[in-house]
């Protein structure tokens, strides 16, 4: 018991309600009020008086009455005990026993989803240059293909390191990097295993804000961790990585707890299908490094994962769509502005590119893409990157106070 806490029978207001280990319970005696005239120690002195004489009763009668009373008491006591406790039943104060029944966990409950997803979620360890790192991945195909984030394996890929996949049953296998792309932060690995249980990639275009989701991974190296939340936003423009290898994600935002080590793990819906792979978390302003979940996590949509992974498996490389214009990051007006002139050898509008073919000129302001307003260069970039090369998008463009809509057939560039 903490010093200064009154030792009373009732909890002290504001004090913790749990007992210390091994601390005995303290009996409480109710002290009678001291009547007026009480003597020392609170005892009221009462004069002793001898009892008055009563008519006598024979000794034999007294003994008989005592025996009858004792037998009656024993009989009634036994019957009372049987009525209260029953034969063989636990005595008062015993802990209630478990019914032992199985808990019915529905397939779409969090426990049911975890049971389905955990066996197909893997832990990834990389070693490069004496440094070790870890992340998460998921089984993509039964013949040994695993998908994760590029930044999980980047150090090993650049430094000729080692990548090991640890499965849910504790077994592990060395993995080869089939292909990776920094632009989408996706990497595909291959292990020499067959008969694996892949997870299903959902159609991420059908998800809605408020849908329940479950994030599975190995935050801080703690394998098999499950957290829950909802989809809290869609089409969130997220840029990660450095200037030389920036990743642009038209991300799914979730409040499910995501921490370092969750990268590459699945974000699944109530049907246990993957709506995205977890890749980034927001940081509080001024933080120089990841501080853990603050309820703002981001996942690469499943449709993007599918498209990029299929490219990487097919030929080890991925491509991304472009419109062939350079945007002015200094512009602060409505929409986003194309550079007014060439800068650093980069043309404002690539000659013969998709934007040029659609009639976009230097200095034009792009107001929306497919009816969705854009107010920041990153918004337009991630909206473009979420499409596929060859897709057609509608851009609303303003020039000299006049607005018009142009159709742009997206070009293609190969990822680094």
mmCIF file of C-alpha atoms in Angstrom:
data_model
loop_
_atom_site.group_PDB
_atom_site.id
_atom_site.type_symbol
_atom_site.label_atom_id
_atom_site.label_comp_id
_atom_site.label_asym_id
_atom_site.label_seq_id
_atom_site.Cartn_x
_atom_site.Cartn_y
_atom_site.Cartn_z
ATOM 1 C CA UNK A 1 0.000 0.000 0.000
ATOM 2 C CA UNK A 2 1.380 3.411 -0.901
ATOM 3 C CA UNK A 3 2.587 5.556 1.970
ATOM 4 C CA UNK A 4 0.052 8.134 3.056
ATOM 5 C CA UNK A 5 -2.952 6.139 1.888
ATOM 6 C CA UNK A 6 -5.466 5.795 4.710
ATOM 7 C CA UNK A 7 -5.996 2.180 5.741
ATOM 8 C CA UNK A 8 -9.749 1.981 5.575
ATOM 9 C CA UNK A 9 -12.252 -0.631 4.537
ATOM 10 C CA UNK A 10 -13.392 1.428 1.512
ATOM 11 C CA UNK A 11 -11.062 2.563 -1.308
ATOM 12 C CA UNK A 12 -9.569 5.975 -0.701
ATOM 13 C CA UNK A 13 -11.075 8.478 -3.149
ATOM 14 C CA UNK A 14 -8.733 8.823 -6.104
ATOM 15 C CA UNK A 15 -6.524 5.900 -5.081
ATOM 16 C CA UNK A 16 -5.778 2.901 -7.267
ATOM 17 C CA UNK A 17 -8.194 0.057 -6.748
ATOM 18 C CA UNK A 18 -5.781 -2.898 -7.036
ATOM 19 C CA UNK A 19 -3.963 -4.616 -4.202
ATOM 20 C CA UNK A 20 -0.249 -5.205 -4.102
ATOM 21 C CA UNK A 21 0.953 -8.767 -4.576
ATOM 22 C CA UNK A 22 0.721 -10.695 -1.324
ATOM 23 C CA UNK A 23 -0.751 -7.781 0.617
ATOM 24 C CA UNK A 24 -3.349 -9.147 3.124
ATOM 25 C CA UNK A 25 -6.807 -7.702 3.360
ATOM 26 C CA UNK A 26 -7.318 -5.501 6.410
ATOM 27 C CA UNK A 27 -10.336 -6.233 8.623
ATOM 28 C CA UNK A 28 -12.336 -3.215 9.684
ATOM 29 C CA UNK A 29 -14.003 -2.987 13.071
ATOM 30 C CA UNK A 30 -16.894 -0.611 13.590
ATOM 31 C CA UNK A 31 -16.178 1.401 16.730
ATOM 32 C CA UNK A 32 -19.229 2.250 18.775
ATOM 33 C CA UNK A 33 -19.912 5.871 19.554
ATOM 34 C CA UNK A 34 -18.782 6.870 22.978
ATOM 35 C CA UNK A 35 -21.849 7.734 25.102
ATOM 36 C CA UNK A 36 -21.774 10.705 27.381
ATOM 37 C CA UNK A 37 -20.156 9.896 30.656
ATOM 38 C CA UNK A 38 -17.892 7.238 29.209
ATOM 39 C CA UNK A 39 -14.911 6.445 31.337
ATOM 40 C CA UNK A 40 -11.256 6.070 30.333
ATOM 41 C CA UNK A 41 -10.766 4.089 27.139
ATOM 42 C CA UNK A 42 -14.381 4.659 26.092
ATOM 43 C CA UNK A 43 -15.796 2.051 28.498
ATOM 44 C CA UNK A 44 -18.933 2.980 30.372
ATOM 45 C CA UNK A 45 -18.699 1.834 34.006
ATOM 46 C CA UNK A 46 -21.775 -0.157 35.027
ATOM 47 C CA UNK A 47 -22.347 -1.213 38.684
ATOM 48 C CA UNK A 48 -22.345 -5.024 39.156
ATOM 49 C CA UNK A 49 -25.606 -6.506 40.476
ATOM 50 C CA UNK A 50 -26.094 -10.148 41.507
ATOM 51 C CA UNK A 51 -28.992 -11.984 39.782
ATOM 52 C CA UNK A 52 -32.153 -12.486 41.761
ATOM 53 C CA UNK A 53 -32.975 -15.983 43.030
ATOM 54 C CA UNK A 54 -35.365 -18.056 40.793
ATOM 55 C CA UNK A 55 -37.375 -21.200 41.550
ATOM 56 C CA UNK A 56 -35.144 -24.291 41.167
ATOM 57 C CA UNK A 57 -35.248 -26.867 38.374
ATOM 58 C CA UNK A 58 -34.062 -30.465 38.766
ATOM 59 C CA UNK A 59 -30.517 -31.320 37.446
ATOM 60 C CA UNK A 60 -31.777 -34.270 35.390
ATOM 61 C CA UNK A 61 -34.306 -32.149 33.598
ATOM 62 C CA UNK A 62 -31.623 -29.616 32.753
ATOM 63 C CA UNK A 63 -29.308 -32.289 31.296
ATOM 64 C CA UNK A 64 -32.131 -33.770 29.188
ATOM 65 C CA UNK A 65 -33.069 -30.381 27.805
ATOM 66 C CA UNK A 66 -29.441 -29.672 26.904
ATOM 67 C CA UNK A 67 -29.104 -32.995 25.037
ATOM 68 C CA UNK A 68 -32.345 -32.409 23.113
ATOM 69 C CA UNK A 69 -31.156 -28.936 22.151
ATOM 70 C CA UNK A 70 -27.805 -30.266 20.949
ATOM 71 C CA UNK A 71 -29.364 -33.017 18.812
ATOM 72 C CA UNK A 72 -31.890 -30.611 17.341
ATOM 73 C CA UNK A 73 -29.127 -28.147 16.505
ATOM 74 C CA UNK A 74 -27.007 -30.798 14.789
ATOM 75 C CA UNK A 75 -29.967 -32.064 12.750
ATOM 76 C CA UNK A 76 -31.095 -28.627 11.649
ATOM 77 C CA UNK A 77 -27.524 -27.553 10.929
ATOM 78 C CA UNK A 78 -26.951 -30.548 8.663
ATOM 79 C CA UNK A 79 -30.193 -29.967 6.780
ATOM 80 C CA UNK A 80 -29.371 -26.295 6.387
ATOM 81 C CA UNK A 81 -25.911 -27.018 5.046
ATOM 82 C CA UNK A 82 -27.350 -29.502 2.530
ATOM 83 C CA UNK A 83 -29.961 -26.994 1.415
ATOM 84 C CA UNK A 84 -27.429 -24.195 1.016
ATOM 85 C CA UNK A 85 -24.415 -25.999 -0.449
ATOM 86 C CA UNK A 86 -25.743 -29.320 -1.768
ATOM 87 C CA UNK A 87 -23.822 -32.590 -1.658
ATOM 88 C CA UNK A 88 -20.407 -32.269 -3.323
ATOM 89 C CA UNK A 89 -20.960 -28.618 -4.391
ATOM 90 C CA UNK A 90 -18.372 -25.877 -3.953
ATOM 91 C CA UNK A 91 -18.491 -23.936 -0.720
ATOM 92 C CA UNK A 92 -19.337 -20.238 -0.643
ATOM 93 C CA UNK A 93 -16.412 -18.124 -1.855
ATOM 94 C CA UNK A 94 -15.162 -20.607 -4.489
ATOM 95 C CA UNK A 95 -14.411 -19.213 -7.992
ATOM 96 C CA UNK A 96 -17.031 -19.989 -10.676
ATOM 97 C CA UNK A 97 -16.059 -22.771 -13.052
ATOM 98 C CA UNK A 98 -15.799 -22.319 -16.840
ATOM 99 C CA UNK A 99 -18.543 -23.879 -18.906
ATOM 100 C CA UNK A 100 -15.824 -25.178 -21.255
ATOM 101 C CA UNK A 101 -17.836 -24.364 -24.379
ATOM 102 C CA UNK A 102 -16.142 -23.353 -27.656
ATOM 103 C CA UNK A 103 -16.319 -19.683 -28.680
ATOM 104 C CA UNK A 104 -18.094 -19.204 -32.001
ATOM 105 C CA UNK A 105 -15.887 -16.822 -34.040
ATOM 106 C CA UNK A 106 -17.481 -15.776 -37.308
ATOM 107 C CA UNK A 107 -15.261 -15.766 -40.437
ATOM 108 C CA UNK A 108 -15.730 -11.989 -40.789
ATOM 109 C CA UNK A 109 -14.813 -11.286 -37.163
ATOM 110 C CA UNK A 110 -11.328 -9.945 -36.460
ATOM 111 C CA UNK A 111 -10.346 -13.333 -35.053
ATOM 112 C CA UNK A 112 -11.735 -15.088 -38.129
ATOM 113 C CA UNK A 113 -9.902 -12.717 -40.485
ATOM 114 C CA UNK A 114 -6.660 -13.133 -38.551
ATOM 115 C CA UNK A 115 -6.961 -16.911 -38.759
ATOM 116 C CA UNK A 116 -7.186 -16.639 -42.552
ATOM 117 C CA UNK A 117 -4.541 -13.991 -43.148
ATOM 118 C CA UNK A 118 -1.782 -14.782 -40.646
ATOM 119 C CA UNK A 119 -0.595 -18.028 -42.337
ATOM 120 C CA UNK A 120 -0.052 -16.100 -45.590
ATOM 121 C CA UNK A 121 1.787 -13.166 -44.031
ATOM 122 C CA UNK A 122 5.578 -13.442 -43.827
ATOM 123 C CA UNK A 123 8.386 -11.779 -41.930
ATOM 124 C CA UNK A 124 11.306 -10.479 -43.995
ATOM 125 C CA UNK A 125 14.868 -10.100 -42.733
ATOM 126 C CA UNK A 126 17.591 -8.400 -44.756
ATOM 127 C CA UNK A 127 21.333 -8.255 -44.168
ATOM 128 C CA UNK A 128 23.591 -5.849 -46.014
ATOM 129 C CA UNK A 129 26.978 -4.422 -45.105
ATOM 130 C CA UNK A 130 26.779 -5.782 -41.590
ATOM 131 C CA UNK A 131 23.427 -4.053 -41.037
ATOM 132 C CA UNK A 132 20.175 -5.904 -40.435
ATOM 133 C CA UNK A 133 16.639 -4.709 -41.122
ATOM 134 C CA UNK A 134 13.202 -6.271 -41.190
ATOM 135 C CA UNK A 135 9.743 -5.820 -42.594
ATOM 136 C CA UNK A 136 6.657 -7.715 -43.670
ATOM 137 C CA UNK A 137 5.409 -9.321 -46.846
ATOM 138 C CA UNK A 138 2.561 -11.459 -48.099
ATOM 139 C CA UNK A 139 2.333 -14.552 -50.256
ATOM 140 C CA UNK A 140 1.293 -13.486 -53.738
ATOM 141 C CA UNK A 141 1.290 -16.815 -55.588
ATOM 142 C CA UNK A 142 1.343 -20.439 -54.499
ATOM 143 C CA UNK A 143 4.568 -21.078 -56.445
ATOM 144 C CA UNK A 144 6.719 -18.978 -54.127
ATOM 145 C CA UNK A 145 6.189 -15.335 -55.115
ATOM 146 C CA UNK A 146 6.057 -12.830 -52.258
ATOM 147 C CA UNK A 147 5.324 -9.096 -52.467
ATOM 148 C CA UNK A 148 6.642 -6.417 -50.114
ATOM 149 C CA UNK A 149 7.818 -2.798 -50.191
ATOM 150 C CA UNK A 150 10.888 -1.811 -52.146
ATOM 151 C CA UNK A 151 12.290 0.047 -49.151
ATOM 152 C CA UNK A 152 12.235 -3.191 -47.109
ATOM 153 C CA UNK A 153 14.771 -4.867 -49.445
ATOM 154 C CA UNK A 154 16.470 -1.861 -51.014
ATOM 155 C CA UNK A 155 19.622 -1.990 -48.877
ATOM 156 C CA UNK A 156 20.141 -5.678 -49.629
ATOM 157 C CA UNK A 157 19.519 -5.116 -53.351
ATOM 158 C CA UNK A 158 21.923 -2.190 -53.629
ATOM 159 C CA UNK A 159 24.609 -3.779 -51.446
ATOM 160 C CA UNK A 160 24.392 -7.354 -52.640
ATOM 161 C CA UNK A 161 22.980 -8.468 -49.303
ATOM 162 C CA UNK A 162 20.809 -11.355 -48.215
ATOM 163 C CA UNK A 163 17.017 -11.541 -47.979
ATOM 164 C CA UNK A 164 15.335 -14.217 -45.856
ATOM 165 C CA UNK A 165 11.595 -14.913 -45.705
ATOM 166 C CA UNK A 166 10.277 -16.316 -42.415
ATOM 167 C CA UNK A 167 6.912 -18.064 -42.671
ATOM 168 C CA UNK A 168 4.151 -18.144 -40.069
ATOM 169 C CA UNK A 169 5.119 -21.681 -38.997
ATOM 170 C CA UNK A 170 8.662 -20.522 -38.196
ATOM 171 C CA UNK A 171 10.355 -22.064 -41.217
ATOM 172 C CA UNK A 172 12.447 -19.810 -43.429
ATOM 173 C CA UNK A 173 13.888 -19.656 -46.924
ATOM 174 C CA UNK A 174 16.366 -17.404 -48.683
ATOM 175 C CA UNK A 175 14.716 -15.228 -51.317
ATOM 176 C CA UNK A 176 15.765 -13.797 -54.671
ATOM 177 C CA UNK A 177 14.656 -10.298 -55.653
ATOM 178 C CA UNK A 178 12.664 -10.740 -58.859
ATOM 179 C CA UNK A 179 12.182 -7.026 -59.444
ATOM 180 C CA UNK A 180 11.456 -3.771 -57.640
ATOM 181 C CA UNK A 181 10.414 -0.209 -58.300
ATOM 182 C CA UNK A 182 11.074 2.864 -56.191
ATOM 183 C CA UNK A 183 8.350 4.826 -58.000
ATOM 184 C CA UNK A 184 5.638 2.590 -56.516
ATOM 185 C CA UNK A 185 7.656 1.191 -53.558
ATOM 186 C CA UNK A 186 6.854 -2.389 -54.600
ATOM 187 C CA UNK A 187 9.210 -5.382 -54.710
ATOM 188 C CA UNK A 188 8.589 -9.009 -55.640
ATOM 189 C CA UNK A 189 10.612 -11.848 -54.103
ATOM 190 C CA UNK A 190 10.835 -15.533 -55.031
ATOM 191 C CA UNK A 191 11.448 -18.427 -52.647
ATOM 192 C CA UNK A 192 11.923 -22.081 -53.553
ATOM 193 C CA UNK A 193 8.591 -23.220 -52.152
ATOM 194 C CA UNK A 194 5.426 -24.643 -53.676
ATOM 195 C CA UNK A 195 1.892 -25.113 -52.415
ATOM 196 C CA UNK A 196 1.823 -21.820 -50.529
ATOM 197 C CA UNK A 197 -1.506 -20.164 -49.659
ATOM 198 C CA UNK A 198 -1.699 -16.763 -51.407
ATOM 199 C CA UNK A 199 -3.887 -13.899 -50.300
ATOM 200 C CA UNK A 200 -6.485 -12.484 -52.690
ATOM 201 C CA UNK A 201 -5.989 -8.933 -53.984
ATOM 202 C CA UNK A 202 -9.323 -7.121 -53.837
ATOM 203 C CA UNK A 203 -10.563 -4.488 -56.280
ATOM 204 C CA UNK A 204 -9.379 -1.446 -54.328
ATOM 205 C CA UNK A 205 -11.517 0.868 -56.462
ATOM 206 C CA UNK A 206 -14.592 -0.467 -54.641
ATOM 207 C CA UNK A 207 -13.506 0.363 -51.077
ATOM 208 C CA UNK A 208 -15.174 3.206 -49.209
ATOM 209 C CA UNK A 209 -14.293 5.503 -46.369
ATOM 210 C CA UNK A 210 -15.477 3.880 -43.149
ATOM 211 C CA UNK A 211 -14.939 0.273 -44.270
ATOM 212 C CA UNK A 212 -13.417 -1.840 -41.458
ATOM 213 C CA UNK A 213 -9.888 -3.097 -42.109
ATOM 214 C CA UNK A 214 -7.276 -5.243 -40.385
ATOM 215 C CA UNK A 215 -3.534 -4.594 -40.660
ATOM 216 C CA UNK A 216 -1.219 -7.592 -40.280
ATOM 217 C CA UNK A 217 2.540 -7.482 -39.931
ATOM 218 C CA UNK A 218 5.615 -7.425 -37.732
ATOM 219 C CA UNK A 219 5.829 -3.979 -36.130
ATOM 220 C CA UNK A 220 9.189 -3.547 -34.399
ATOM 221 C CA UNK A 221 9.902 -7.173 -35.312
ATOM 222 C CA UNK A 222 6.893 -8.556 -33.440
ATOM 223 C CA UNK A 223 5.668 -11.160 -35.922
ATOM 224 C CA UNK A 224 2.001 -11.993 -36.347
ATOM 225 C CA UNK A 225 0.668 -8.715 -34.975
ATOM 226 C CA UNK A 226 -2.918 -7.781 -35.859
ATOM 227 C CA UNK A 227 -4.442 -4.309 -35.497
ATOM 228 C CA UNK A 228 -7.844 -3.010 -36.524
ATOM 229 C CA UNK A 229 -9.366 0.227 -37.766
ATOM 230 C CA UNK A 230 -11.213 1.712 -40.704
ATOM 231 C CA UNK A 231 -10.392 3.264 -44.028
ATOM 232 C CA UNK A 232 -10.236 6.905 -43.000
ATOM 233 C CA UNK A 233 -9.563 8.497 -46.412
ATOM 234 C CA UNK A 234 -8.967 7.634 -50.062
ATOM 235 C CA UNK A 235 -6.796 9.119 -52.808
ATOM 236 C CA UNK A 236 -4.415 10.608 -50.269
ATOM 237 C CA UNK A 237 -1.311 11.936 -52.090
ATOM 238 C CA UNK A 238 1.749 10.582 -50.291
ATOM 239 C CA UNK A 239 5.370 11.165 -51.242
ATOM 240 C CA UNK A 240 8.095 9.094 -49.610
ATOM 241 C CA UNK A 241 11.814 8.592 -50.150
ATOM 242 C CA UNK A 242 14.481 11.041 -51.178
ATOM 243 C CA UNK A 243 14.671 13.421 -54.155
ATOM 244 C CA UNK A 244 16.596 10.868 -56.238
ATOM 245 C CA UNK A 245 14.051 8.081 -55.762
ATOM 246 C CA UNK A 246 10.748 9.585 -54.759
ATOM 247 C CA UNK A 247 7.729 7.345 -54.320
ATOM 248 C CA UNK A 248 4.336 8.801 -55.221
ATOM 249 C CA UNK A 249 1.350 6.887 -53.846
ATOM 250 C CA UNK A 250 -2.328 7.570 -54.369
ATOM 251 C CA UNK A 251 -2.755 6.049 -50.943
ATOM 252 C CA UNK A 252 -5.474 4.459 -48.862
ATOM 253 C CA UNK A 253 -5.391 6.081 -45.428
ATOM 254 C CA UNK A 254 -6.228 4.047 -42.322
ATOM 255 C CA UNK A 255 -6.316 4.567 -38.573
ATOM 256 C CA UNK A 256 -5.324 0.932 -37.920
ATOM 257 C CA UNK A 257 -2.067 1.029 -35.965
ATOM 258 C CA UNK A 258 0.907 0.762 -38.347
ATOM 259 C CA UNK A 259 4.460 0.997 -37.042
ATOM 260 C CA UNK A 260 7.982 0.495 -38.399
ATOM 261 C CA UNK A 261 8.156 -3.160 -39.436
ATOM 262 C CA UNK A 262 4.584 -3.226 -40.779
ATOM 263 C CA UNK A 263 5.911 -2.141 -44.199
ATOM 264 C CA UNK A 264 4.881 -4.555 -46.938
ATOM 265 C CA UNK A 265 2.208 -6.271 -44.878
ATOM 266 C CA UNK A 266 -1.411 -6.666 -45.965
ATOM 267 C CA UNK A 267 -4.285 -4.354 -45.148
ATOM 268 C CA UNK A 268 -7.372 -6.545 -45.505
ATOM 269 C CA UNK A 269 -11.124 -6.020 -45.565
ATOM 270 C CA UNK A 270 -13.875 -7.893 -43.719
ATOM 271 C CA UNK A 271 -13.724 -10.680 -46.315
ATOM 272 C CA UNK A 272 -10.013 -11.225 -45.657
ATOM 273 C CA UNK A 273 -9.057 -9.832 -49.079
ATOM 274 C CA UNK A 274 -6.156 -7.426 -49.471
ATOM 275 C CA UNK A 275 -7.154 -3.836 -50.233
ATOM 276 C CA UNK A 276 -3.581 -2.539 -49.974
ATOM 277 C CA UNK A 277 -0.095 -3.114 -48.611
ATOM 278 C CA UNK A 278 1.010 -0.937 -45.727
ATOM 279 C CA UNK A 279 3.897 1.320 -46.631
ATOM 280 C CA UNK A 280 4.097 4.559 -44.651
ATOM 281 C CA UNK A 281 2.990 6.394 -41.536
ATOM 282 C CA UNK A 282 2.540 10.098 -40.923
ATOM 283 C CA UNK A 283 4.938 11.859 -38.597
ATOM 284 C CA UNK A 284 4.214 14.763 -36.314
ATOM 285 C CA UNK A 285 5.571 18.052 -37.599
ATOM 286 C CA UNK A 286 9.200 18.522 -36.586
ATOM 287 C CA UNK A 287 9.953 14.819 -36.063
ATOM 288 C CA UNK A 288 13.203 13.755 -37.707
ATOM 289 C CA UNK A 289 12.390 10.039 -37.676
ATOM 290 C CA UNK A 290 9.417 7.703 -37.416
ATOM 291 C CA UNK A 291 7.901 7.865 -33.948
ATOM 292 C CA UNK A 292 5.275 5.169 -34.300
ATOM 293 C CA UNK A 293 1.597 5.159 -35.122
ATOM 294 C CA UNK A 294 -0.374 8.355 -34.622
ATOM 295 C CA UNK A 295 -3.454 6.933 -36.329
ATOM 296 C CA UNK A 296 -2.425 8.011 -39.831
ATOM 297 C CA UNK A 297 -1.130 5.084 -41.866
ATOM 298 C CA UNK A 298 -0.988 4.703 -45.635
ATOM 299 C CA UNK A 299 -1.271 1.706 -47.938
ATOM 300 C CA UNK A 300 -0.605 1.207 -51.638
ATOM 301 C CA UNK A 301 -3.955 0.274 -53.242
ATOM 302 C CA UNK A 302 -4.303 -3.375 -54.248
ATOM 303 C CA UNK A 303 -4.995 -2.532 -57.894
ATOM 304 C CA UNK A 304 -1.642 -0.764 -58.109
ATOM 305 C CA UNK A 305 0.088 -3.661 -56.352
ATOM 306 C CA UNK A 306 -1.444 -6.144 -58.805
ATOM 307 C CA UNK A 307 -0.456 -4.176 -61.907
ATOM 308 C CA UNK A 308 3.111 -3.514 -60.754
ATOM 309 C CA UNK A 309 3.714 -7.023 -59.381
ATOM 310 C CA UNK A 310 2.554 -8.607 -62.637
ATOM 311 C CA UNK A 311 5.038 -6.445 -64.552
ATOM 312 C CA UNK A 312 7.882 -7.311 -62.187
ATOM 313 C CA UNK A 313 7.150 -11.038 -62.399
ATOM 314 C CA UNK A 314 6.876 -10.922 -66.197
ATOM 315 C CA UNK A 315 10.184 -9.191 -66.973
ATOM 316 C CA UNK A 316 11.726 -7.865 -63.750
ATOM 317 C CA UNK A 317 10.877 -4.237 -64.411
ATOM 318 C CA UNK A 318 7.928 -1.896 -64.039
ATOM 319 C CA UNK A 319 6.734 1.161 -65.912
ATOM 320 C CA UNK A 320 4.687 4.172 -64.894
ATOM 321 C CA UNK A 321 2.500 6.635 -66.829
ATOM 322 C CA UNK A 322 3.442 10.257 -67.625
ATOM 323 C CA UNK A 323 1.854 13.272 -69.307
ATOM 324 C CA UNK A 324 5.159 14.824 -70.349
ATOM 325 C CA UNK A 325 4.983 18.192 -68.579
ATOM 326 C CA UNK A 326 7.039 19.730 -65.753
ATOM 327 C CA UNK A 327 5.163 21.419 -62.921
ATOM 328 C CA UNK A 328 6.106 24.637 -61.136
ATOM 329 C CA UNK A 329 6.336 23.897 -57.392
ATOM 330 C CA UNK A 330 6.528 27.636 -56.627
ATOM 331 C CA UNK A 331 3.063 28.365 -57.996
ATOM 332 C CA UNK A 332 0.481 29.180 -55.310
ATOM 333 C CA UNK A 333 -2.697 29.918 -57.235
ATOM 334 C CA UNK A 334 -5.646 27.709 -58.067
ATOM 335 C CA UNK A 335 -4.710 24.361 -59.615
ATOM 336 C CA UNK A 336 -1.149 23.453 -60.622
ATOM 337 C CA UNK A 337 0.886 25.286 -63.226
ATOM 338 C CA UNK A 338 3.116 23.970 -65.966
ATOM 339 C CA UNK A 339 6.528 25.656 -65.987
ATOM 340 C CA UNK A 340 6.568 28.775 -68.103
ATOM 341 C CA UNK A 341 9.939 27.908 -69.649
ATOM 342 C CA UNK A 342 12.584 25.232 -69.703
ATOM 343 C CA UNK A 343 14.633 24.815 -66.514
ATOM 344 C CA UNK A 344 17.910 22.957 -65.975
ATOM 345 C CA UNK A 345 17.686 21.325 -69.343
ATOM 346 C CA UNK A 346 14.192 20.023 -68.599
ATOM 347 C CA UNK A 347 11.515 21.198 -71.022
ATOM 348 C CA UNK A 348 8.282 22.615 -69.620
ATOM 349 C CA UNK A 349 6.396 20.481 -72.130
ATOM 350 C CA UNK A 350 8.162 17.454 -73.643
ATOM 351 C CA UNK A 351 8.157 17.845 -77.443
ATOM 352 C CA UNK A 352 6.047 15.114 -78.997
ATOM 353 C CA UNK A 353 4.944 13.896 -75.545
ATOM 354 C CA UNK A 354 1.371 13.224 -74.416
ATOM 355 C CA UNK A 355 0.800 16.767 -73.104
ATOM 356 C CA UNK A 356 2.221 18.343 -76.229
ATOM 357 C CA UNK A 357 -0.003 16.144 -78.392
ATOM 358 C CA UNK A 358 -3.038 17.254 -76.360
ATOM 359 C CA UNK A 359 -2.194 20.937 -76.867
ATOM 360 C CA UNK A 360 -0.862 21.785 -73.372
ATOM 361 C CA UNK A 361 1.486 24.792 -73.418
ATOM 362 C CA UNK A 362 4.073 26.216 -70.965
ATOM 363 C CA UNK A 363 2.318 28.297 -68.302
ATOM 364 C CA UNK A 364 -1.011 26.456 -68.590
ATOM 365 C CA UNK A 365 -2.807 25.815 -65.280
ATOM 366 C CA UNK A 366 -4.264 22.318 -64.787
ATOM 367 C CA UNK A 367 -7.387 22.554 -62.603
ATOM 368 C CA UNK A 368 -8.628 18.946 -62.456
ATOM 369 C CA UNK A 369 -8.093 15.400 -63.659
ATOM 370 C CA UNK A 370 -11.156 13.356 -64.574
ATOM 371 C CA UNK A 371 -13.285 15.865 -62.697
ATOM 372 C CA UNK A 372 -11.225 15.693 -59.499
ATOM 373 C CA UNK A 373 -9.752 19.085 -58.529
ATOM 374 C CA UNK A 374 -5.998 19.292 -57.963
ATOM 375 C CA UNK A 375 -4.376 21.960 -55.814
ATOM 376 C CA UNK A 376 -0.837 20.618 -55.378
ATOM 377 C CA UNK A 377 1.680 19.122 -57.837
ATOM 378 C CA UNK A 378 1.839 15.891 -55.809
ATOM 379 C CA UNK A 379 -1.927 15.445 -56.177
ATOM 380 C CA UNK A 380 -1.662 15.520 -59.958
ATOM 381 C CA UNK A 381 1.379 13.242 -60.008
ATOM 382 C CA UNK A 382 -0.171 10.526 -57.818
ATOM 383 C CA UNK A 383 -3.431 10.744 -59.761
ATOM 384 C CA UNK A 384 -1.470 10.116 -62.974
ATOM 385 C CA UNK A 385 0.611 7.337 -61.369
ATOM 386 C CA UNK A 386 -2.545 5.532 -60.267
ATOM 387 C CA UNK A 387 -3.438 4.974 -63.925
ATOM 388 C CA UNK A 388 -1.718 2.748 -66.466
ATOM 389 C CA UNK A 389 0.255 3.742 -69.561
ATOM 390 C CA UNK A 390 -2.106 4.078 -72.501
ATOM 391 C CA UNK A 391 -5.052 5.197 -70.350
ATOM 392 C CA UNK A 392 -6.844 8.398 -71.353
ATOM 393 C CA UNK A 393 -7.455 11.127 -68.784
ATOM 394 C CA UNK A 394 -9.454 14.336 -69.025
ATOM 395 C CA UNK A 395 -7.651 17.472 -67.846
ATOM 396 C CA UNK A 396 -9.348 20.820 -67.321
ATOM 397 C CA UNK A 397 -6.815 23.465 -68.366
ATOM 398 C CA UNK A 398 -6.900 27.256 -68.010
ATOM 399 C CA UNK A 399 -4.952 29.599 -70.256
ATOM 400 C CA UNK A 400 -5.317 33.373 -70.265
ATOM 401 C CA UNK A 401 -8.613 33.226 -68.364
ATOM 402 C CA UNK A 402 -10.120 30.659 -70.710
ATOM 403 C CA UNK A 403 -10.847 27.097 -69.548
ATOM 404 C CA UNK A 404 -11.076 24.007 -71.705
ATOM 405 C CA UNK A 405 -10.951 20.226 -71.289
ATOM 406 C CA UNK A 406 -8.323 18.190 -73.109
ATOM 407 C CA UNK A 407 -7.917 14.428 -73.460
ATOM 408 C CA UNK A 408 -4.434 13.088 -72.777
ATOM 409 C CA UNK A 409 -3.303 9.570 -73.652
ATOM 410 C CA UNK A 410 -0.740 8.704 -70.966
ATOM 411 C CA UNK A 411 2.782 7.894 -72.054
ATOM 412 C CA UNK A 412 5.131 5.368 -70.462
ATOM 413 C CA UNK A 413 8.499 5.500 -68.721
ATOM 414 C CA UNK A 414 10.499 2.686 -67.207
ATOM 415 C CA UNK A 415 11.061 2.625 -63.471
ATOM 416 C CA UNK A 416 14.600 2.806 -62.117
#
